[in-house]
Amino acid sequence: MSNQQNNQILKNTNAQILDEFNASIMFDKELYSQDIKGSIAHSQMLCERGVLTKEEQESIENGLLQVKKEIESGEFTFSLEYEDIHMAVENRLTQIIGEPGKRLHTARSRNDQVATDFRLYVQEKTLSIKEQLKTLVETFVDVASKHTETLIPGMTHLQHAQPLNFGYHLLAYANMFKRDLQRFESSYERNNYSPLGSAALAGTPHNIDRQSTSDKLGFTAPTAHAMDTVSDRDFALEILFNIATSMMHVSRISEELVTWSSYEFQFVRMSDEYATTSSIMPQKKNPDVPELLRGKTGRVYGNLISLLTVMKGLPLAYNKDTQEDKEGVFDSVKTIEISLKILNEVIKTMIVNVDKMQNACKIGHLSATDLADFLVQKQNMPFRTAYYITKDVVEKANSLNKDISELTIDEIRESNEEIKNIDEEIIMYLDLRNSMNARTSLGGTSTEQTLKQIEDFKEWLK
C-alpha cells in the first residue's frame, strides 16, 4: 500500500472520529418533538410577518409533521452526517418539500433553536415530575392516615429518643416531597420564557414577532436579552438541582426502609416485587430496590456537578461546551421519573409490623423526657434539677431491667430522695402512648396534631 493510500485511510479515520466527537445527534434526537414544535411556531410567525407565504408555511408545517411521524414510527434514519437534531430535521424537511424547507431557518440560529428546544423539554419534564411528586405525597399521606396511633421510636443520632406515631414519621417525608414539588413549581414559573428569536447572540434584523412564537409555544413571554439567552443554562442547572434534592429525599426514606426491613428492626416488610432472595441464602430477602434508589442519588449528583463545571468558565456568548448540557439532564430526568414511580409503589405496598414498632418503644426509656417535664410543670422544679432526678429514675429502671414506662410508683419514689412523695399521676405521664399524645404543640406528634396535619395536606392536594 502506498504512502498516499495510507494517508488517505488515516485522513478518513480521523474525519470519522472527529464527526463522532463533534456530533450530538445520537443524544439530542431526544429533542425531536420540541424541535419540530418550535419550528412550526417559527414558520407560523414568519408567515404572519410576511416572510413566508401561506402556501410555504403550510408546506413547511405539513412536512415537519411528516418528519415527526417518520421519527415516531422508526422510519427516520439518524446520521452523524447532519451533526444534530436541528440539521437532521431540516435536511429531511427539504427532501420532502423542496425549496420552502430552505426558508425555515430565516431569522433564527441554531443557538436560539437549541436553547428553545432544550428549555421546552425541561419545562415539560418539570411539570411531569411535579405531578409525580404530588402522587408520592398523596401516597405518604394515605399510608400515614392509617397509622396515626401506631407507636414507633423516634430517634436522634440513631438512638431511641421519644415515642412518635408512625403516621407522623411518614408525614416528615410528605413535607420533604411537598417542598420538592414547590421547588419544581417555582422553577417552571421562573424559566418559562422563550429564547426563540434571539438568533446567534444579538437578535436579528428580520421583522419578527417574538411574543407570537412565545405564545404559540406556551411561554409566558420572550426572554429579555439575546446574548444572555443563548448562553444561559440556568434552567438546566435548576432541574438538575431540583432532581438532586428530590433524590436526596428518596435516598433518605430508602435508607430507613433498608433499616426498618432488617432482622434487627423488622418494622416493615416490603412486597416481594421490591425485595429479592439471596443467590446462595434462600432464607434471606434483600432490600435491593431501596438500595438501588439510594445508589442512584449519587448518579444525579454527578450530573449536577458536571454541568456546573462545564458552565463555570464559559465566556459570553454561545460556546460548543454547552453541547455537554443535555446527556446529564436526560439521564437525571429518566432516573427520577422511574425512581419516584417505584418508591411510590414500595410505600403503597409495604406491610407495617405494628407490634414490632410498639415493642421497640419500650427500649431506651422514650418517656424519660416526660418525667422531667412533669417535675417542671407539676412540681415547679428547675429543669436542670428535674433532668438529674430523671437520670436517677432511668438508672433505677436499668437496674431492674425495665423500661421507665414499666416502673411502679414505689420504684420511681425509691430512685431519688427528692421525689419520694411524688404523686401517682406520674405513671400516666410515663405511659408511652400518653407520652406521644402529650406533644400537642403545632407540628407535634400527637395523634390529634397528626390528624390535623393530614387534613392540611389533603386540603393542599386538592
Tab-separated table of N, CA and C in Angstrom, residues 104-263:
chain	number	residue	atom	x	y	z
A	104	LEU	N	-37.006	27.988	6.168
A	104	LEU	CA	-37.433	27.865	7.568
A	104	LEU	C	-36.458	28.518	8.537
A	105	HIS	N	-35.171	28.478	8.219
A	105	HIS	CA	-34.175	28.942	9.179
A	105	HIS	C	-34.003	30.464	9.178
A	106	THR	N	-34.810	31.159	8.384
A	106	THR	CA	-34.753	32.628	8.352
A	106	THR	C	-35.020	33.198	9.746
A	107	ALA	N	-34.179	34.121	10.196
A	107	ALA	CA	-34.367	34.887	11.443
A	107	ALA	C	-34.171	34.044	12.700
A	108	ARG	N	-33.423	32.967	12.572
A	108	ARG	CA	-33.057	32.232	13.785
A	108	ARG	C	-31.682	31.596	13.572
A	109	SER	N	-31.106	31.141	14.669
A	109	SER	CA	-29.809	30.463	14.662
A	109	SER	C	-29.981	29.136	15.377
A	110	ARG	N	-29.051	28.232	15.156
A	110	ARG	CA	-29.092	27.000	15.952
A	110	ARG	C	-28.886	27.315	17.431
A	111	ASN	N	-28.287	28.461	17.727
A	111	ASN	CA	-28.069	28.828	19.132
A	111	ASN	C	-29.387	29.063	19.865
A	112	ASP	N	-30.279	29.875	19.260
A	112	ASP	CA	-31.571	30.076	19.934
A	112	ASP	C	-32.502	28.893	19.713
A	113	GLN	N	-32.274	28.139	18.633
A	113	GLN	CA	-33.101	26.966	18.359
A	113	GLN	C	-32.879	25.882	19.423
A	114	VAL	N	-31.612	25.603	19.710
A	114	VAL	CA	-31.334	24.570	20.713
A	114	VAL	C	-31.745	25.044	22.103
A	115	ALA	N	-31.572	26.338	22.368
A	115	ALA	CA	-31.986	26.868	23.673
A	115	ALA	C	-33.495	26.728	23.848
A	116	THR	N	-34.226	26.940	22.755
A	116	THR	CA	-35.684	26.795	22.799
A	116	THR	C	-36.093	25.345	22.986
A	117	ASP	N	-35.507	24.467	22.172
A	117	ASP	CA	-35.833	23.039	22.264
A	117	ASP	C	-35.565	22.502	23.663
A	118	PHE	N	-34.395	22.826	24.165
A	118	PHE	CA	-33.972	22.280	25.457
A	118	PHE	C	-34.828	22.845	26.586
A	119	ARG	N	-35.153	24.142	26.471
A	119	ARG	CA	-35.982	24.742	27.522
A	119	ARG	C	-37.397	24.148	27.492
A	120	LEU	N	-37.929	23.936	26.301
A	120	LEU	CA	-39.243	23.290	26.196
A	120	LEU	C	-39.217	21.916	26.868
A	121	TYR	N	-38.154	21.155	26.599
A	121	TYR	CA	-38.020	19.828	27.203
A	121	TYR	C	-37.979	19.928	28.725
A	122	VAL	N	-37.144	20.832	29.231
A	122	VAL	CA	-37.005	20.983	30.684
A	122	VAL	C	-38.320	21.415	31.311
A	123	GLN	N	-39.026	22.322	30.663
A	123	GLN	CA	-40.297	22.786	31.207
A	123	GLN	C	-41.335	21.665	31.230
A	124	GLU	N	-41.387	20.880	30.157
A	124	GLU	CA	-42.326	19.752	30.110
A	124	GLU	C	-42.014	18.740	31.210
A	125	LYS	N	-40.736	18.435	31.391
A	125	LYS	CA	-40.342	17.458	32.402
A	125	LYS	C	-40.527	18.018	33.811
A	126	THR	N	-40.348	19.314	33.957
A	126	THR	CA	-40.586	19.943	35.259
A	126	THR	C	-42.029	19.720	35.703
A	127	LEU	N	-42.960	19.882	34.780
A	127	LEU	CA	-44.371	19.678	35.109
A	127	LEU	C	-44.687	18.213	35.379
A	128	SER	N	-44.109	17.312	34.584
A	128	SER	CA	-44.423	15.885	34.772
A	128	SER	C	-43.830	15.362	36.079
A	129	ILE	N	-42.624	15.818	36.435
A	129	ILE	CA	-42.015	15.406	37.703
A	129	ILE	C	-42.810	15.982	38.869
A	130	LYS	N	-43.266	17.204	38.714
A	130	LYS	CA	-44.098	17.827	39.743
A	130	LYS	C	-45.338	16.971	40.013
A	131	GLU	N	-45.969	16.471	38.967
A	131	GLU	CA	-47.157	15.634	39.139
A	131	GLU	C	-46.814	14.313	39.817
A	132	GLN	N	-45.655	13.752	39.489
A	132	GLN	CA	-45.223	12.524	40.161
A	132	GLN	C	-44.993	12.759	41.649
A	133	LEU	N	-44.420	13.907	41.971
A	133	LEU	CA	-44.199	14.245	43.376
A	133	LEU	C	-45.523	14.403	44.107
A	134	LYS	N	-46.497	14.979	43.446
A	134	LYS	CA	-47.815	15.122	44.063
A	134	LYS	C	-48.411	13.748	44.369
A	135	THR	N	-48.290	12.832	43.438
A	135	THR	CA	-48.782	11.471	43.653
A	135	THR	C	-48.071	10.816	44.828
A	136	LEU	N	-46.763	11.033	44.933
A	136	LEU	CA	-45.997	10.447	46.036
A	136	LEU	C	-46.424	11.037	47.376
A	137	VAL	N	-46.642	12.339	47.419
A	137	VAL	CA	-47.119	12.970	48.660
A	137	VAL	C	-48.464	12.377	49.048
A	138	GLU	N	-49.347	12.201	48.077
A	138	GLU	CA	-50.663	11.611	48.345
A	138	GLU	C	-50.526	10.221	48.959
A	139	THR	N	-49.576	9.454	48.457
A	139	THR	CA	-49.365	8.101	48.980
A	139	THR	C	-48.862	8.138	50.413
A	140	PHE	N	-47.900	9.004	50.693
A	140	PHE	CA	-47.400	9.126	52.071
A	140	PHE	C	-48.530	9.547	53.015
A	141	VAL	N	-49.357	10.491	52.579
A	141	VAL	CA	-50.460	10.957	53.417
A	141	VAL	C	-51.472	9.840	53.639
A	142	ASP	N	-51.747	9.081	52.593
A	142	ASP	CA	-52.711	7.983	52.698
A	142	ASP	C	-52.228	6.921	53.683
A	143	VAL	N	-50.963	6.514	53.569
A	143	VAL	CA	-50.425	5.499	54.477
A	143	VAL	C	-50.342	6.068	55.899
A	144	ALA	N	-49.953	7.321	56.014
A	144	ALA	CA	-49.860	7.966	57.331
A	144	ALA	C	-51.209	7.971	58.041
A	145	SER	N	-52.280	8.195	57.288
A	145	SER	CA	-53.612	8.274	57.893
A	145	SER	C	-54.048	6.962	58.527
A	146	LYS	N	-53.405	5.861	58.143
A	146	LYS	CA	-53.741	4.548	58.707
A	146	LYS	C	-52.918	4.226	59.953
A	147	HIS	N	-51.960	5.092	60.282
A	147	HIS	CA	-51.041	4.775	61.380
A	147	HIS	C	-50.850	5.959	62.333
A	148	THR	N	-51.923	6.691	62.571
A	148	THR	CA	-51.807	7.846	63.471
A	148	THR	C	-51.745	7.432	64.943
A	149	GLU	N	-51.991	6.163	65.221
A	149	GLU	CA	-51.890	5.679	66.600
A	149	GLU	C	-50.867	4.551	66.740
A	150	THR	N	-50.155	4.250	65.661
A	150	THR	CA	-49.122	3.211	65.697
A	150	THR	C	-47.838	3.802	66.262
A	151	LEU	N	-47.401	3.302	67.405
A	151	LEU	CA	-46.192	3.842	68.039
A	151	LEU	C	-44.939	3.353	67.336
A	152	ILE	N	-43.966	4.255	67.233
A	152	ILE	CA	-42.642	3.925	66.691
A	152	ILE	C	-41.631	4.757	67.462
A	153	PRO	N	-40.459	4.207	67.762
A	153	PRO	CA	-39.464	5.026	68.458
A	153	PRO	C	-38.917	6.121	67.548
A	154	GLY	N	-39.076	7.370	67.979
A	154	GLY	CA	-38.421	8.460	67.274
A	154	GLY	C	-36.960	8.506	67.689
A	155	MET	N	-36.086	8.801	66.747
A	155	MET	CA	-34.651	8.716	67.023
A	155	MET	C	-33.935	10.026	66.726
A	156	THR	N	-32.885	10.268	67.485
A	156	THR	CA	-31.866	11.248	67.118
A	156	THR	C	-30.532	10.537	67.269
A	157	HIS	N	-29.602	10.812	66.378
A	157	HIS	CA	-28.297	10.133	66.369
A	157	HIS	C	-28.465	8.616	66.257
A	158	LEU	N	-29.575	8.186	65.658
A	158	LEU	CA	-29.933	6.761	65.557
A	158	LEU	C	-30.089	6.100	66.925
A	159	GLN	N	-30.355	6.907	67.940
A	159	GLN	CA	-30.633	6.403	69.281
A	159	GLN	C	-32.093	6.687	69.616
A	160	HIS	N	-32.720	5.752	70.331
A	160	HIS	CA	-34.113	5.949	70.717
A	160	HIS	C	-34.257	7.231	71.532
A	161	ALA	N	-35.232	8.057	71.182
A	161	ALA	CA	-35.365	9.367	71.815
A	161	ALA	C	-36.738	9.552	72.463
A	162	GLN	N	-37.793	9.619	71.633
A	162	GLN	CA	-39.136	9.839	72.163
A	162	GLN	C	-40.132	9.036	71.323
A	163	PRO	N	-41.274	8.665	71.915
A	163	PRO	CA	-42.267	7.912	71.140
A	163	PRO	C	-43.005	8.814	70.156
A	164	LEU	N	-43.147	8.327	68.943
A	164	LEU	CA	-43.893	9.016	67.899
A	164	LEU	C	-44.999	8.092	67.423
A	165	ASN	N	-45.893	8.625	66.608
A	165	ASN	CA	-46.749	7.714	65.851
A	165	ASN	C	-46.193	7.611	64.437
A	166	PHE	N	-46.363	6.437	63.840
A	166	PHE	CA	-45.732	6.154	62.550
A	166	PHE	C	-46.263	7.089	61.462
A	167	GLY	N	-47.543	7.446	61.561
A	167	GLY	CA	-48.087	8.390	60.584
A	167	GLY	C	-47.345	9.706	60.602
A	168	TYR	N	-47.028	10.172	61.800
A	168	TYR	CA	-46.268	11.417	61.964
A	168	TYR	C	-44.896	11.291	61.296
A	169	HIS	N	-44.240	10.156	61.496
A	169	HIS	CA	-42.925	9.928	60.889
A	169	HIS	C	-43.036	10.006	59.362
A	170	LEU	N	-44.050	9.369	58.796
A	170	LEU	CA	-44.213	9.381	57.345
A	170	LEU	C	-44.517	10.779	56.822
A	171	LEU	N	-45.216	11.572	57.626
A	171	LEU	CA	-45.531	12.940	57.184
A	171	LEU	C	-44.289	13.816	57.073
A	172	ALA	N	-43.227	13.436	57.780
A	172	ALA	CA	-41.966	14.174	57.595
A	172	ALA	C	-41.519	14.076	56.143
A	173	TYR	N	-41.675	12.892	55.548
A	173	TYR	CA	-41.304	12.722	54.138
A	173	TYR	C	-42.308	13.405	53.219
A	174	ALA	N	-43.578	13.393	53.596
A	174	ALA	CA	-44.568	14.126	52.806
A	174	ALA	C	-44.186	15.601	52.727
A	175	ASN	N	-43.695	16.154	53.833
A	175	ASN	CA	-43.255	17.552	53.840
A	175	ASN	C	-42.037	17.769	52.956
A	176	MET	N	-41.096	16.826	52.983
A	176	MET	CA	-39.912	16.947	52.115
A	176	MET	C	-40.318	16.983	50.647
A	177	PHE	N	-41.172	16.028	50.251
A	177	PHE	CA	-41.557	15.948	48.844
A	177	PHE	C	-42.494	17.086	48.449
A	178	LYS	N	-43.210	17.638	49.413
A	178	LYS	CA	-44.007	18.836	49.138
A	178	LYS	C	-43.083	20.007	48.780
A	179	ARG	N	-42.009	20.160	49.549
A	179	ARG	CA	-41.046	21.231	49.231
A	179	ARG	C	-40.421	20.998	47.859
A	180	ASP	N	-40.151	19.747	47.531
A	180	ASP	CA	-39.601	19.435	46.207
A	180	ASP	C	-40.571	19.867	45.117
A	181	LEU	N	-41.841	19.523	45.310
A	181	LEU	CA	-42.863	19.910	44.337
A	181	LEU	C	-42.893	21.430	44.167
A	182	GLN	N	-42.853	22.149	45.275
A	182	GLN	CA	-42.888	23.615	45.211
A	182	GLN	C	-41.650	24.169	44.524
A	183	ARG	N	-40.525	23.467	44.682
A	183	ARG	CA	-39.285	23.897	44.036
A	183	ARG	C	-39.416	23.768	42.514
A	184	PHE	N	-39.981	22.664	42.046
A	184	PHE	CA	-40.203	22.487	40.607
A	184	PHE	C	-41.206	23.525	40.097
A	185	GLU	N	-42.234	23.785	40.880
A	185	GLU	CA	-43.252	24.765	40.521
A	185	GLU	C	-42.627	26.146	40.348
A	186	SER	N	-41.788	26.531	41.289
A	186	SER	CA	-41.117	27.830	41.238
A	186	SER	C	-40.188	27.920	40.032
A	187	SER	N	-39.459	26.838	39.769
A	187	SER	CA	-38.539	26.826	38.625
A	187	SER	C	-39.302	26.977	37.315
A	188	TYR	N	-40.436	26.314	37.225
A	188	TYR	CA	-41.235	26.418	35.995
A	188	TYR	C	-41.611	27.869	35.714
A	189	GLU	N	-42.090	28.542	36.717
A	189	GLU	CA	-42.505	29.947	36.545
A	189	GLU	C	-41.316	30.837	36.191
A	190	ARG	N	-40.192	30.610	36.840
A	190	ARG	CA	-39.014	31.458	36.632
A	190	ARG	C	-38.413	31.249	35.237
A	191	ASN	N	-38.518	30.041	34.702
A	191	ASN	CA	-37.830	29.717	33.453
A	191	ASN	C	-38.746	29.669	32.239
A	192	ASN	N	-40.000	30.062	32.409
A	192	ASN	CA	-40.959	29.918	31.317
A	192	ASN	C	-40.914	31.103	30.348
A	193	TYR	N	-39.730	31.326	29.779
A	193	TYR	CA	-39.525	32.428	28.846
A	193	TYR	C	-38.867	31.901	27.571
A	194	SER	N	-39.306	32.429	26.446
A	194	SER	CA	-38.921	31.881	25.143
A	194	SER	C	-37.609	32.455	24.610
A	195	PRO	N	-36.637	31.574	24.298
A	195	PRO	CA	-35.392	32.035	23.682
A	195	PRO	C	-35.528	32.329	22.188
A	196	LEU	N	-36.576	31.799	21.545
A	196	LEU	CA	-36.667	31.856	20.092
A	196	LEU	C	-36.709	33.301	19.598
A	197	GLY	N	-35.857	33.574	18.604
A	197	GLY	CA	-35.749	34.931	18.072
A	197	GLY	C	-34.518	35.668	18.563
A	198	SER	N	-33.800	35.056	19.505
A	198	SER	CA	-32.548	35.676	19.963
A	198	SER	C	-31.453	35.549	18.922
A	199	ALA	N	-31.654	34.594	17.996
A	199	ALA	CA	-30.686	34.307	16.929
A	199	ALA	C	-29.338	33.881	17.520
A	200	ALA	N	-28.235	34.280	16.887
A	200	ALA	CA	-26.928	33.757	17.308
A	200	ALA	C	-26.502	34.294	18.665
A	201	LEU	N	-26.705	35.605	18.877
A	201	LEU	CA	-26.375	36.221	20.158
A	201	LEU	C	-26.870	37.658	20.278
A	202	ALA	N	-27.262	38.266	19.148
A	202	ALA	CA	-27.543	39.707	19.168
A	202	ALA	C	-28.893	40.067	18.575
A	203	GLY	N	-29.784	39.076	18.443
A	203	GLY	CA	-31.055	39.341	17.809
A	203	GLY	C	-30.940	39.255	16.290
A	204	THR	N	-31.966	39.721	15.581
A	204	THR	CA	-31.999	39.597	14.120
A	204	THR	C	-32.554	40.880	13.496
A	205	PRO	N	-32.106	41.227	12.281
A	205	PRO	CA	-32.664	42.403	11.594
A	205	PRO	C	-34.010	42.113	10.934
A	206	HIS	N	-34.409	40.837	10.886
A	206	HIS	CA	-35.683	40.487	10.261
A	206	HIS	C	-36.850	40.973	11.123
A	207	ASN	N	-37.951	41.254	10.466
A	207	ASN	CA	-39.141	41.800	11.132
A	207	ASN	C	-39.926	40.652	11.783
A	208	ILE	N	-39.479	40.212	12.945
A	208	ILE	CA	-40.114	39.080	13.616
A	208	ILE	C	-40.963	39.542	14.793
A	209	ASP	N	-41.755	38.620	15.299
A	209	ASP	CA	-42.603	38.888	16.469
A	209	ASP	C	-42.315	37.804	17.509
A	210	ARG	N	-41.455	38.100	18.450
A	210	ARG	CA	-41.056	37.094	19.444
A	210	ARG	C	-42.193	36.753	20.403
A	211	GLN	N	-43.071	37.709	20.643
A	211	GLN	CA	-44.210	37.422	21.522
A	211	GLN	C	-45.124	36.378	20.878
A	212	SER	N	-45.250	36.434	19.580
A	212	SER	CA	-46.098	35.481	18.863
A	212	SER	C	-45.589	34.052	19.049
A	213	THR	N	-44.284	33.846	18.807
A	213	THR	CA	-43.756	32.487	18.982
A	213	THR	C	-43.784	32.078	20.443
A	214	SER	N	-43.562	33.022	21.323
A	214	SER	CA	-43.633	32.724	22.754
A	214	SER	C	-45.023	32.211	23.126
A	215	ASP	N	-46.050	32.893	22.647
A	215	ASP	CA	-47.426	32.482	22.934
A	215	ASP	C	-47.732	31.109	22.342
A	216	LYS	N	-47.305	30.891	21.119
A	216	LYS	CA	-47.586	29.618	20.451
A	216	LYS	C	-46.937	28.438	21.177
A	217	LEU	N	-45.804	28.680	21.796
A	217	LEU	CA	-45.065	27.604	22.470
A	217	LEU	C	-45.429	27.472	23.945
A	218	GLY	N	-46.333	28.330	24.428
A	218	GLY	CA	-46.787	28.217	25.810
A	218	GLY	C	-45.892	28.884	26.833
A	219	PHE	N	-45.003	29.760	26.371
A	219	PHE	CA	-44.161	30.508	27.300
A	219	PHE	C	-44.913	31.733	27.816
A	220	THR	N	-44.427	32.279	28.909
A	220	THR	CA	-45.024	33.482	29.484
A	220	THR	C	-44.723	34.706	28.628
A	221	ALA	N	-43.476	34.788	28.152
A	221	ALA	CA	-43.025	35.933	27.361
A	221	ALA	C	-41.677	35.572	26.744
A	222	PRO	N	-41.173	36.396	25.808
A	222	PRO	CA	-39.822	36.168	25.299
A	222	PRO	C	-38.784	36.570	26.348
A	223	THR	N	-37.611	36.009	26.248
A	223	THR	CA	-36.511	36.433	27.110
A	223	THR	C	-36.107	37.854	26.746
A	224	ALA	N	-35.447	38.539	27.684
A	224	ALA	CA	-35.207	39.983	27.522
A	224	ALA	C	-33.870	40.332	26.888
A	225	HIS	N	-32.915	39.390	26.859
A	225	HIS	CA	-31.564	39.722	26.403
A	225	HIS	C	-31.015	38.563	25.583
A	226	ALA	N	-30.774	38.827	24.291
A	226	ALA	CA	-30.422	37.754	23.363
A	226	ALA	C	-29.114	37.056	23.731
A	227	MET	N	-28.098	37.817	24.085
A	227	MET	CA	-26.794	37.209	24.363
A	227	MET	C	-26.839	36.338	25.614
A	228	ASP	N	-27.491	36.835	26.657
A	228	ASP	CA	-27.656	36.027	27.868
A	228	ASP	C	-28.437	34.750	27.548
A	229	THR	N	-29.463	34.887	26.706
A	229	THR	CA	-30.365	33.773	26.426
A	229	THR	C	-29.657	32.589	25.788
A	230	VAL	N	-28.855	32.845	24.756
A	230	VAL	CA	-28.257	31.723	24.026
A	230	VAL	C	-27.158	31.030	24.827
A	231	SER	N	-26.599	31.733	25.820
A	231	SER	CA	-25.531	31.133	26.624
A	231	SER	C	-26.024	30.635	27.980
A	232	ASP	N	-27.279	30.912	28.292
A	232	ASP	CA	-27.839	30.562	29.601
A	232	ASP	C	-28.212	29.092	29.674
A	233	ARG	N	-27.779	28.426	30.753
A	233	ARG	CA	-28.238	27.066	31.044
A	233	ARG	C	-28.674	26.970	32.508
A	234	ASP	N	-29.054	28.100	33.076
A	234	ASP	CA	-29.534	28.087	34.456
A	234	ASP	C	-30.759	27.187	34.607
A	235	PHE	N	-31.616	27.195	33.588
A	235	PHE	CA	-32.826	26.373	33.662
A	235	PHE	C	-32.470	24.888	33.731
A	236	ALA	N	-31.397	24.497	33.033
A	236	ALA	CA	-30.954	23.099	33.081
A	236	ALA	C	-30.321	22.787	34.432
A	237	LEU	N	-29.556	23.742	34.950
A	237	LEU	CA	-28.968	23.558	36.286
A	237	LEU	C	-30.048	23.466	37.353
A	238	GLU	N	-31.116	24.247	37.177
A	238	GLU	CA	-32.190	24.213	38.172
A	238	GLU	C	-32.877	22.860	38.209
A	239	ILE	N	-33.173	22.291	37.051
A	239	ILE	CA	-33.847	20.994	37.082
A	239	ILE	C	-32.908	19.927	37.633
A	240	LEU	N	-31.608	20.058	37.349
A	240	LEU	CA	-30.648	19.105	37.916
A	240	LEU	C	-30.556	19.250	39.429
A	241	PHE	N	-30.556	20.487	39.922
A	241	PHE	CA	-30.536	20.701	41.372
A	241	PHE	C	-31.824	20.189	42.019
A	242	ASN	N	-32.960	20.510	41.391
A	242	ASN	CA	-34.234	20.053	41.940
A	242	ASN	C	-34.313	18.535	41.992
A	243	ILE	N	-33.822	17.896	40.941
A	243	ILE	CA	-33.808	16.430	40.904
A	243	ILE	C	-32.870	15.888	41.972
A	244	ALA	N	-31.694	16.496	42.092
A	244	ALA	CA	-30.724	16.033	43.090
A	244	ALA	C	-31.297	16.140	44.503
A	245	THR	N	-31.994	17.236	44.785
A	245	THR	CA	-32.582	17.421	46.110
A	245	THR	C	-33.694	16.404	46.352
A	246	SER	N	-34.533	16.196	45.350
A	246	SER	CA	-35.602	15.203	45.484
A	246	SER	C	-35.034	13.805	45.678
A	247	MET	N	-33.986	13.489	44.928
A	247	MET	CA	-33.374	12.165	45.054
A	247	MET	C	-32.675	12.006	46.396
A	248	MET	N	-32.193	13.099	46.974
A	248	MET	CA	-31.656	13.027	48.333
A	248	MET	C	-32.744	12.593	49.304
A	249	HIS	N	-33.949	13.121	49.119
A	249	HIS	CA	-35.068	12.715	49.960
A	249	HIS	C	-35.481	11.267	49.681
A	250	VAL	N	-35.440	10.885	48.410
A	250	VAL	CA	-35.696	9.481	48.051
A	250	VAL	C	-34.691	8.574	48.758
A	251	SER	N	-33.444	9.008	48.783
A	251	SER	CA	-32.390	8.213	49.413
A	251	SER	C	-32.593	8.101	50.911
A	252	ARG	N	-33.062	9.157	51.534
A	252	ARG	CA	-33.261	9.128	52.990
A	252	ARG	C	-34.351	8.133	53.382
A	253	ILE	N	-35.494	8.148	52.675
A	253	ILE	CA	-36.536	7.178	53.008
A	253	ILE	C	-36.079	5.770	52.622
A	254	SER	N	-35.276	5.657	51.572
A	254	SER	CA	-34.756	4.344	51.178
A	254	SER	C	-33.855	3.777	52.269
A	255	GLU	N	-33.032	4.641	52.857
A	255	GLU	CA	-32.167	4.206	53.956
A	255	GLU	C	-33.009	3.713	55.132
A	256	GLU	N	-34.092	4.413	55.425
A	256	GLU	CA	-34.960	3.971	56.516
A	256	GLU	C	-35.621	2.631	56.185
A	257	LEU	N	-36.036	2.468	54.936
A	257	LEU	CA	-36.661	1.208	54.531
A	257	LEU	C	-35.689	0.041	54.657
A	258	VAL	N	-34.445	0.277	54.276
A	258	VAL	CA	-33.410	-0.756	54.425
A	258	VAL	C	-33.254	-1.121	55.899
A	259	THR	N	-33.180	-0.099	56.750
A	259	THR	CA	-33.024	-0.325	58.190
A	259	THR	C	-34.254	-1.006	58.780
A	260	TRP	N	-35.428	-0.466	58.481
A	260	TRP	CA	-36.663	-0.995	59.055
A	260	TRP	C	-36.940	-2.441	58.643
A	261	SER	N	-36.474	-2.839	57.481
A	261	SER	CA	-36.767	-4.194	56.997
A	261	SER	C	-35.729	-5.218	57.452
A	262	SER	N	-34.713	-4.759	58.183
A	262	SER	CA	-33.671	-5.686	58.665
A	262	SER	C	-34.204	-6.554	59.794
A	263	TYR	N	-33.519	-7.663	60.070
A	263	TYR	CA	-33.919	-8.561	61.161
A	263	TYR	C	-33.899	-7.837	62.503
